[in-house]
PDB file of C-alpha atoms in Angstrom:
ATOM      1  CA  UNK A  12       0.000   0.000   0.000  1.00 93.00           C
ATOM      2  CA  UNK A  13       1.436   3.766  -0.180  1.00 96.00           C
ATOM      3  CA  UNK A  14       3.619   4.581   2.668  1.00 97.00           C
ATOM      4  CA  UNK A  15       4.773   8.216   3.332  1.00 98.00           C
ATOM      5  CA  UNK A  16       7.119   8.536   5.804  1.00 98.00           C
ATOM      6  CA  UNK A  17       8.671  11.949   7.011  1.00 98.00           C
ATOM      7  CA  UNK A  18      11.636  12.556   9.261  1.00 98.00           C
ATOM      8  CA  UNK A  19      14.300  15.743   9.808  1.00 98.00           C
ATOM      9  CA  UNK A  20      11.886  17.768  11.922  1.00 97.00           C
ATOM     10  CA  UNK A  21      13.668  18.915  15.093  1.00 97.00           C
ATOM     11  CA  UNK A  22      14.297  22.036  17.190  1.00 98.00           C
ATOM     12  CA  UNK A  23      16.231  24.851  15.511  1.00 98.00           C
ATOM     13  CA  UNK A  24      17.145  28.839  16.223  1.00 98.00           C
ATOM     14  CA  UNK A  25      16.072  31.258  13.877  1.00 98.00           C
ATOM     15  CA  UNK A  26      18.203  31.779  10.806  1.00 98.00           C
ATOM     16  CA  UNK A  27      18.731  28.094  11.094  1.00 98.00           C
ATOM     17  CA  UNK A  28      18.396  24.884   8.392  1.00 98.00           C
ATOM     18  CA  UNK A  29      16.852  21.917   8.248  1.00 98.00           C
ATOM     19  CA  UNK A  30      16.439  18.980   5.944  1.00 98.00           C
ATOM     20  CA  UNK A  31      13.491  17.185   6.092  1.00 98.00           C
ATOM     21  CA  UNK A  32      12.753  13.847   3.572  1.00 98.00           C
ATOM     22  CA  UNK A  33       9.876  11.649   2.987  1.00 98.00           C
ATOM     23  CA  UNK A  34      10.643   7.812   1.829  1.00 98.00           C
ATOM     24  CA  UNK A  35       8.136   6.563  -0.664  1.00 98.00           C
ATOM     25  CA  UNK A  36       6.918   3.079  -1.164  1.00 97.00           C
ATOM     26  CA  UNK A  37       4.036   1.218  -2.594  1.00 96.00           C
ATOM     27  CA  UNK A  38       3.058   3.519  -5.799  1.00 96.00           C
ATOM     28  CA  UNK A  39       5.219   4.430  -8.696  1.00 94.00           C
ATOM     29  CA  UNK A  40       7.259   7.185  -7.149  1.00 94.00           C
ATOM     30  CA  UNK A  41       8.911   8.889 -10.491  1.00 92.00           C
ATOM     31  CA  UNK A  42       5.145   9.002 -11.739  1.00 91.00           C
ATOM     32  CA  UNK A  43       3.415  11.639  -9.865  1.00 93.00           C
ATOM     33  CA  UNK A  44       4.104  14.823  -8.153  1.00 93.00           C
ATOM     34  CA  UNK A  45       5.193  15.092  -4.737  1.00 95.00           C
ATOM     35  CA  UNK A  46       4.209  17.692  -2.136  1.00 96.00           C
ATOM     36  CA  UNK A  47       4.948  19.215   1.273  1.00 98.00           C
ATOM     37  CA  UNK A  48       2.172  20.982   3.555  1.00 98.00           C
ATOM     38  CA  UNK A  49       2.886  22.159   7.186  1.00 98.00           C
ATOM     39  CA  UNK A  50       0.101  22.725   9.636  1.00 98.00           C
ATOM     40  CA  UNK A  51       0.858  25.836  12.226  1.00 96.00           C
ATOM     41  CA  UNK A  52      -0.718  25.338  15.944  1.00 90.00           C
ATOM     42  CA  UNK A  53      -4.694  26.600  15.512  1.00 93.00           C
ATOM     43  CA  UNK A  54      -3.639  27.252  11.473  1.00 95.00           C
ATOM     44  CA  UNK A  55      -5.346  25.495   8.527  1.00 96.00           C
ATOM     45  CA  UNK A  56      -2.674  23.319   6.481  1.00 96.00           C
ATOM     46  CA  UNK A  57      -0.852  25.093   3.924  1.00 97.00           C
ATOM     47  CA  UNK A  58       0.726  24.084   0.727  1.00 97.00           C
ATOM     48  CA  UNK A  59       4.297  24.774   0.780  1.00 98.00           C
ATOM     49  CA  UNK A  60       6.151  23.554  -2.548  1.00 97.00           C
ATOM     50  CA  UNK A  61       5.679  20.934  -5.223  1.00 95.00           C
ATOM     51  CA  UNK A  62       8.303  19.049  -7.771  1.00 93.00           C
ATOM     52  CA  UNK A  63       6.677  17.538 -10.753  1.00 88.00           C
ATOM     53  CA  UNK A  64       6.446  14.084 -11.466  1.00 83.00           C
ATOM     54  CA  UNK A  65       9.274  12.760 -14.972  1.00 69.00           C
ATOM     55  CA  UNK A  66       8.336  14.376 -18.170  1.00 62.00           C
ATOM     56  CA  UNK A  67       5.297  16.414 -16.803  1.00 59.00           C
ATOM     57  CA  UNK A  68       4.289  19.915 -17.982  1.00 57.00           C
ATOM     58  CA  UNK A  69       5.217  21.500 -14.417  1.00 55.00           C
ATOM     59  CA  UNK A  70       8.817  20.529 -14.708  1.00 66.00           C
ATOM     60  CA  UNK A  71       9.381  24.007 -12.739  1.00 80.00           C
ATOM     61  CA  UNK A  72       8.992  23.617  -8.722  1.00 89.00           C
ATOM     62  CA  UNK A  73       6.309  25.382  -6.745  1.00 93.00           C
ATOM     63  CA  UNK A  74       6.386  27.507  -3.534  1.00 96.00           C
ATOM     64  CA  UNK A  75       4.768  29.328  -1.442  1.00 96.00           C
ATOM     65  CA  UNK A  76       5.055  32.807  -1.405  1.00 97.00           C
ATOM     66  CA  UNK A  77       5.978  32.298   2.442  1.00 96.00           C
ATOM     67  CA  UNK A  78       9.138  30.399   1.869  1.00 97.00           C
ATOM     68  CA  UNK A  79      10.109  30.870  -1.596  1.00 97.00           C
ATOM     69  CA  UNK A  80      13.961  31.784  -1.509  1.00 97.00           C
ATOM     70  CA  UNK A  81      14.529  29.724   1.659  1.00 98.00           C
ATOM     71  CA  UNK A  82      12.818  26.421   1.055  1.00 98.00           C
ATOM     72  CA  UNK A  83      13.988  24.108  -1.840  1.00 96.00           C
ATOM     73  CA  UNK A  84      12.504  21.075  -2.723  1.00 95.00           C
ATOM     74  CA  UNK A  85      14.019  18.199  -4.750  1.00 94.00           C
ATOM     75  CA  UNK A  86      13.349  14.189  -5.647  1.00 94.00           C
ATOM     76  CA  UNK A  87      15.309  11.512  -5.864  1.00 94.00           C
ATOM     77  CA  UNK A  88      13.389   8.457  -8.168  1.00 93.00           C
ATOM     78  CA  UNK A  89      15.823   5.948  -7.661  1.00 94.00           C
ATOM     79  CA  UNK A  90      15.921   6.084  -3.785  1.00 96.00           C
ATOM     80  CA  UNK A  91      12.159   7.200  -4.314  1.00 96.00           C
ATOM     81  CA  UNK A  92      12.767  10.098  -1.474  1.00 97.00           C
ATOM     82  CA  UNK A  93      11.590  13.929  -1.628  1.00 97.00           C
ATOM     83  CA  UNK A  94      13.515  16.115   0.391  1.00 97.00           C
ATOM     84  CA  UNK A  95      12.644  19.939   1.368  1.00 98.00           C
ATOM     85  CA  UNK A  96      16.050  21.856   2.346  1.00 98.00           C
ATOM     86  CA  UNK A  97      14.899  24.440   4.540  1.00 98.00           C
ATOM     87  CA  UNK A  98      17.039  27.778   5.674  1.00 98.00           C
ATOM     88  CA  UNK A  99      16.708  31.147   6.849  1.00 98.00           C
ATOM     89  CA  UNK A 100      14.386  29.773   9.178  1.00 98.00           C
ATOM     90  CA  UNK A 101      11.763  31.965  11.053  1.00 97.00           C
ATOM     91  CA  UNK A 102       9.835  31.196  14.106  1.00 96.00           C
ATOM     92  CA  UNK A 103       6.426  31.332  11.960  1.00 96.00           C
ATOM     93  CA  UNK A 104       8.006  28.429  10.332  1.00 97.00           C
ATOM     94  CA  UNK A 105       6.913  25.943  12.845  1.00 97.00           C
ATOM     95  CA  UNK A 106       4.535  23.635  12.753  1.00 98.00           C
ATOM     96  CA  UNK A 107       3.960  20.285  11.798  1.00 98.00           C
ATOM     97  CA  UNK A 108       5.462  19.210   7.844  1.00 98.00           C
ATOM     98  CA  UNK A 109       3.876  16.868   5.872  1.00 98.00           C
ATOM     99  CA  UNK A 110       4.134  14.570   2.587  1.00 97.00           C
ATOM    100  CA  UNK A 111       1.615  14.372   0.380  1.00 97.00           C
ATOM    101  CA  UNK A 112       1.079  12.576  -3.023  1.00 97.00           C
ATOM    102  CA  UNK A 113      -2.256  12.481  -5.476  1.00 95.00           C
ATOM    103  CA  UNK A 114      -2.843   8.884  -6.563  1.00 94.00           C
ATOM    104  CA  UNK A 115      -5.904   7.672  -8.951  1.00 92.00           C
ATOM    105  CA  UNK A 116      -8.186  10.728  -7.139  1.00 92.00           C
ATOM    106  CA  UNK A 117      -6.641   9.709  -3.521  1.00 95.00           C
ATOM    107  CA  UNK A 118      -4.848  12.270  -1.315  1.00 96.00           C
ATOM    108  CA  UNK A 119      -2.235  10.389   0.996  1.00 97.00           C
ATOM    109  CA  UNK A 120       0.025  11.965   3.348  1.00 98.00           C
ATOM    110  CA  UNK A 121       2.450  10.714   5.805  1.00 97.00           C
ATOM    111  CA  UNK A 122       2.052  10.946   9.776  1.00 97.00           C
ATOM    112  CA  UNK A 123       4.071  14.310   9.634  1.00 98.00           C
ATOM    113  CA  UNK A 124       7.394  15.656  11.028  1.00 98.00           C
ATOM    114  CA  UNK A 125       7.651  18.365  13.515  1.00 98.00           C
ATOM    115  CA  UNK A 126       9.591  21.273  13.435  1.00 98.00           C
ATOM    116  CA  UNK A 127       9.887  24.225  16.268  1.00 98.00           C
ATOM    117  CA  UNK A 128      11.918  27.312  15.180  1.00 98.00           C
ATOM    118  CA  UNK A 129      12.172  28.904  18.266  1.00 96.00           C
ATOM    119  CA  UNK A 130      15.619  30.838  20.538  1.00 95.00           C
TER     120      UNK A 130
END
């Protein structure tokens, strides 16, 4: 079945980085696009950047206005892992980070990884 896993989230300082992946299993990884949300204490889940699936039209990453400039994202197919470099942290950057993938009209997302930018 599709697995999502995060990990990476942790405790940082502001102006800090962290790298947070997602290991993919049980669906075609290099097929479909690959996302990461984050969810803010009392905050609706936002979309935070996409990278496009092999040989699809949005070749070009997304972000969010909110992190564009500090965030990258990036895929690896053969270890089937998505990985979201983050830097120039700020504290409004915590909250919880998720994986996400759109399969056959199905939204699945991993458990989440936690990360707290705080001094």
């Amino acid at each position: 079945q599709v697995q999502l896993v995060e990990s990476g989230g942790g405790l940082v300082q502001p102006g800090g980085s962290l790298t947070l992946s997602c290991a993919a299993s049980g669906f075609a990884f290099a097929n479909y696009n690959m996302r990461w949300y984050r969810q803010a204490p009392g905050k609706e889940r936002e979309y935070v950047a996409r990278v496009g699936h092999v040989g699809g039209a949005g070749d070009k990453p997304y972000y969010a206005t909110s992190v564009k400039g500090r965030f990258t994202i990036s895929r690896d197919n053969a270890k089937k892992t998505v990985t979201l470099q983050l830097n120039s942290l700020k504290p409004e950057d915590t909250g919880v980070y998720y994986c996400n993938a759109w399969i056959s009209g199905y939204d699945y997302w991993g458990k989440g990884t936690l990360v707290t930018v705080s001094s």
